[in-house]
C-alpha cells in the first residue's frame, strides 16, 4: 500500500504503535533520502517538534512538540468497516469470547460477539448492537457491502478509530437504515463545507456522540439538517463556541452535552434557549460564572429553556448567589448538579446546599440526591431564620400592611416573601442572635404526646437541638418502657397545624428537622 501513497494521504488518520495521529505532510525531507510522513499526534507528548526541520517548515502543529516525521511503512492507515466487523465478531474463538458492556451516551450496550452472545448472533446479518471501538476503522469500504452483510444494526460504537472525514461516516450510515445510536468520539473528523448527507441517511438516528472530534458549532448545525429524529447530542471537549441559533434543526433534541467546552458563556447559552424539547443540559467544566435572564425580573419565570428539567453545572466558577437566584426563574427545572464550584465547597458547603434548596422552589434533586419533603422544609425554615434580621432591617414586618422590604433585599432573596407566606413571617424571638456555646441557648422545650395511647400522660422535656433522633428514641424508650426498635417519631408545629413531619432518619438531629421551641413530639409504637 505504501507504494501507492499519493499527496491526498494528507489529512488521513493513522495509528503508529497504538497511538493515533493525523497526516499533515507527505514527501521528502532533505537531506535524508526517501519519502516521509509528517504527523501531528493526538497526544502531543508523542511528538518531537512543530513540523519544522533544519529551519524549513513542512507542516504546522497546534502544539510546539506535537509533530514527528515517520516512514510510511510504520503507519497503519486502518481497515474498512466490514473487515473490522468480521475480525471482531466472525473470527473470534468462542472459548476466548467475553461479554462486555460499553456506554454510548446514556445507553449501556452489550457488545455482541463475546461469550454467550456469539451463540445467539453468530450470523452478521442478525447483529443489532456492535462495538468496534479502537478497531482502526478508517472507511466504509465497497458501496453496498455493509447493507448486504449486516443490514439490521441499530447501535454502533465507532469511537477511537481512524475515520478522518464525515463523508466516510455517511458512507457507513447510509447502508444502516435502522441506525439509532452512533458513537464517533475521538475520531478527528473533517466536516463537509457543502451539502449535508443525502436525505434519509440518518433518518432513524436518535443518539449521536461527537465528543473530542474537533467539530464546530457551525458544522453541527450544517450537518444537523440530516438528523431529523435526533434526541440526544453529545459534544464534549470540542472547544465549541455557540455562534448562532439553531434554525429548523435540533428541534427534537432532549439532551445536549456541551461539557468541557471552555469558550461557552451565558450569552452563547441564550442562542439555544428556545430549543422546544430540551430537557437536560450538561454544562460541566465550561467555565461559566454568571447568568442573568433578561426577560424576567426577580421572582418571575423566564420564557427561555421552557422544557429544561435537568441542569448539570459541575466544575465551574459559580461563586455568587445571584446565579442560583436566576435558576429559580426556569419554569421546569427539577434537577440540579453543581458540584465543585466555589459556592459549594469549603467550610460552609453544607449550609450553602441548604440555601440552594431554599432558593429554588421546584427543585427535587440536588447533586444527584433526592430532596425529601422534611429536608426542604428544614432548609426553607433555616433560610427564613438566617436572613430574618436582614429582612426586618430592610423594611420587612410581621404585619402585612407594614411589610415593605427594600428592592435590594428582594433582588438578593427573591423567594423570601414566598417563604414568609408559606411558614409565616419570622417572629422577633427567632431573630435574636444565637449564643451557640451556651447549652441553655440550645435547649428546646418540647411536648411529648402518644396519640395512639390516650392513657399515657403528656410529658414536657427540654432537649438539645443537636440531639439525634436515635438518642431521642433512647430517652423515650426509658421513659415509656418501650423497645427502641418499636418507636416511630414525628412532630407537629403550631405554625403548621394539622401536619405531621416524620423523623425517619435516626442519624439526623432535631435541628436538621427544624424542630423548635413549643413543638410537639408524637410518639407511636
PDB file of N, CA and C in Angstrom, residues 12 14 16 20-25 37-41 47 49 51 59 61 66-70 75:
ATOM      1  N   UNK A  12      -5.388  12.231   6.370  1.00  0.00           N
ATOM      2  CA  UNK A  12      -5.875  10.928   6.824  1.00  0.00           C
ATOM      3  C   UNK A  12      -5.370  10.621   8.227  1.00  0.00           C
ATOM      4  N   UNK A  14      -3.947   7.946  11.083  1.00  0.00           N
ATOM      5  CA  UNK A  14      -3.103   6.765  11.144  1.00  0.00           C
ATOM      6  C   UNK A  14      -2.888   6.366  12.594  1.00  0.00           C
ATOM      7  N   UNK A  16       0.144   4.517  14.958  1.00  0.00           N
ATOM      8  CA  UNK A  16       1.550   4.111  14.987  1.00  0.00           C
ATOM      9  C   UNK A  16       1.853   3.566  16.381  1.00  0.00           C
ATOM     10  N   UNK A  20      -2.582   7.408  17.988  1.00  0.00           N
ATOM     11  CA  UNK A  20      -3.229   7.968  16.797  1.00  0.00           C
ATOM     12  C   UNK A  20      -2.647   9.325  16.424  1.00  0.00           C
ATOM     13  N   UNK A  21      -2.671   9.602  15.143  1.00  0.00           N
ATOM     14  CA  UNK A  21      -2.150  10.868  14.635  1.00  0.00           C
ATOM     15  C   UNK A  21      -2.845  11.208  13.323  1.00  0.00           C
ATOM     16  N   UNK A  22      -2.650  12.453  12.879  1.00  0.00           N
ATOM     17  CA  UNK A  22      -3.187  12.913  11.594  1.00  0.00           C
ATOM     18  C   UNK A  22      -2.026  13.252  10.673  1.00  0.00           C
ATOM     19  N   UNK A  23      -2.096  12.768   9.449  1.00  0.00           N
ATOM     20  CA  UNK A  23      -1.035  13.054   8.477  1.00  0.00           C
ATOM     21  C   UNK A  23      -1.152  14.508   8.023  1.00  0.00           C
ATOM     22  N   UNK A  24      -0.065  15.263   8.194  1.00  0.00           N
ATOM     23  CA  UNK A  24      -0.038  16.672   7.786  1.00  0.00           C
ATOM     24  C   UNK A  24       0.883  16.933   6.586  1.00  0.00           C
ATOM     25  N   UNK A  25       1.736  15.956   6.277  1.00  0.00           N
ATOM     26  CA  UNK A  25       2.713  16.159   5.191  1.00  0.00           C
ATOM     27  C   UNK A  25       3.107  14.803   4.618  1.00  0.00           C
ATOM     28  N   UNK A  37       6.295  10.692   6.131  1.00  0.00           N
ATOM     29  CA  UNK A  37       5.010  11.243   6.577  1.00  0.00           C
ATOM     30  C   UNK A  37       5.268  12.191   7.745  1.00  0.00           C
ATOM     31  N   UNK A  38       4.730  13.384   7.640  1.00  0.00           N
ATOM     32  CA  UNK A  38       4.740  14.290   8.791  1.00  0.00           C
ATOM     33  C   UNK A  38       3.411  14.166   9.505  1.00  0.00           C
ATOM     34  N   UNK A  39       3.436  13.790  10.778  1.00  0.00           N
ATOM     35  CA  UNK A  39       2.186  13.535  11.505  1.00  0.00           C
ATOM     36  C   UNK A  39       2.078  14.441  12.727  1.00  0.00           C
ATOM     37  N   UNK A  40       0.838  14.813  13.031  1.00  0.00           N
ATOM     38  CA  UNK A  40       0.534  15.531  14.272  1.00  0.00           C
ATOM     39  C   UNK A  40      -0.175  14.557  15.204  1.00  0.00           C
ATOM     40  N   UNK A  41       0.422  14.303  16.349  1.00  0.00           N
ATOM     41  CA  UNK A  41      -0.098  13.318  17.286  1.00  0.00           C
ATOM     42  C   UNK A  41      -1.290  13.851  18.060  1.00  0.00           C
ATOM     43  N   UNK A  47       5.231  13.586  20.258  1.00  0.00           N
ATOM     44  CA  UNK A  47       5.952  14.300  19.207  1.00  0.00           C
ATOM     45  C   UNK A  47       7.314  14.807  19.631  1.00  0.00           C
ATOM     46  N   UNK A  49       8.641  17.882  17.575  1.00  0.00           N
ATOM     47  CA  UNK A  49       8.836  19.226  17.042  1.00  0.00           C
ATOM     48  C   UNK A  49       7.500  19.791  16.559  1.00  0.00           C
ATOM     49  N   UNK A  51       6.748  20.551  13.338  1.00  0.00           N
ATOM     50  CA  UNK A  51       6.608  20.358  11.894  1.00  0.00           C
ATOM     51  C   UNK A  51       7.740  20.954  11.091  1.00  0.00           C
ATOM     52  N   UNK A  59       5.087  21.346   7.909  1.00  0.00           N
ATOM     53  CA  UNK A  59       3.670  21.382   8.297  1.00  0.00           C
ATOM     54  C   UNK A  59       3.589  22.080   9.653  1.00  0.00           C
ATOM     55  N   UNK A  61       1.705  22.421  13.570  1.00  0.00           N
ATOM     56  CA  UNK A  61       1.019  21.696  14.650  1.00  0.00           C
ATOM     57  C   UNK A  61       0.404  22.698  15.619  1.00  0.00           C
ATOM     58  N   UNK A  66       4.167  18.686  19.010  1.00  0.00           N
ATOM     59  CA  UNK A  66       3.151  17.702  18.645  1.00  0.00           C
ATOM     60  C   UNK A  66       3.414  16.949  17.369  1.00  0.00           C
ATOM     61  N   UNK A  67       4.558  17.214  16.673  1.00  0.00           N
ATOM     62  CA  UNK A  67       4.800  16.624  15.367  1.00  0.00           C
ATOM     63  C   UNK A  67       5.972  15.667  15.320  1.00  0.00           C
ATOM     64  N   UNK A  68       5.949  14.799  14.322  1.00  0.00           N
ATOM     65  CA  UNK A  68       7.059  13.876  14.059  1.00  0.00           C
ATOM     66  C   UNK A  68       7.100  13.556  12.574  1.00  0.00           C
ATOM     67  N   UNK A  69       8.255  13.106  12.125  1.00  0.00           N
ATOM     68  CA  UNK A  69       8.379  12.504  10.797  1.00  0.00           C
ATOM     69  C   UNK A  69       8.549  11.010  10.980  1.00  0.00           C
ATOM     70  N   UNK A  70       7.767  10.229  10.209  1.00  0.00           N
ATOM     71  CA  UNK A  70       7.879   8.771  10.284  1.00  0.00           C
ATOM     72  C   UNK A  70       7.913   8.211   8.869  1.00  0.00           C
ATOM     73  N   UNK A  75       3.188   3.352   9.483  1.00  0.00           N
ATOM     74  CA  UNK A  75       1.836   3.882   9.733  1.00  0.00           C
ATOM     75  C   UNK A  75       0.772   2.855   9.350  1.00  0.00           C
TER      76      UNK A  75
END
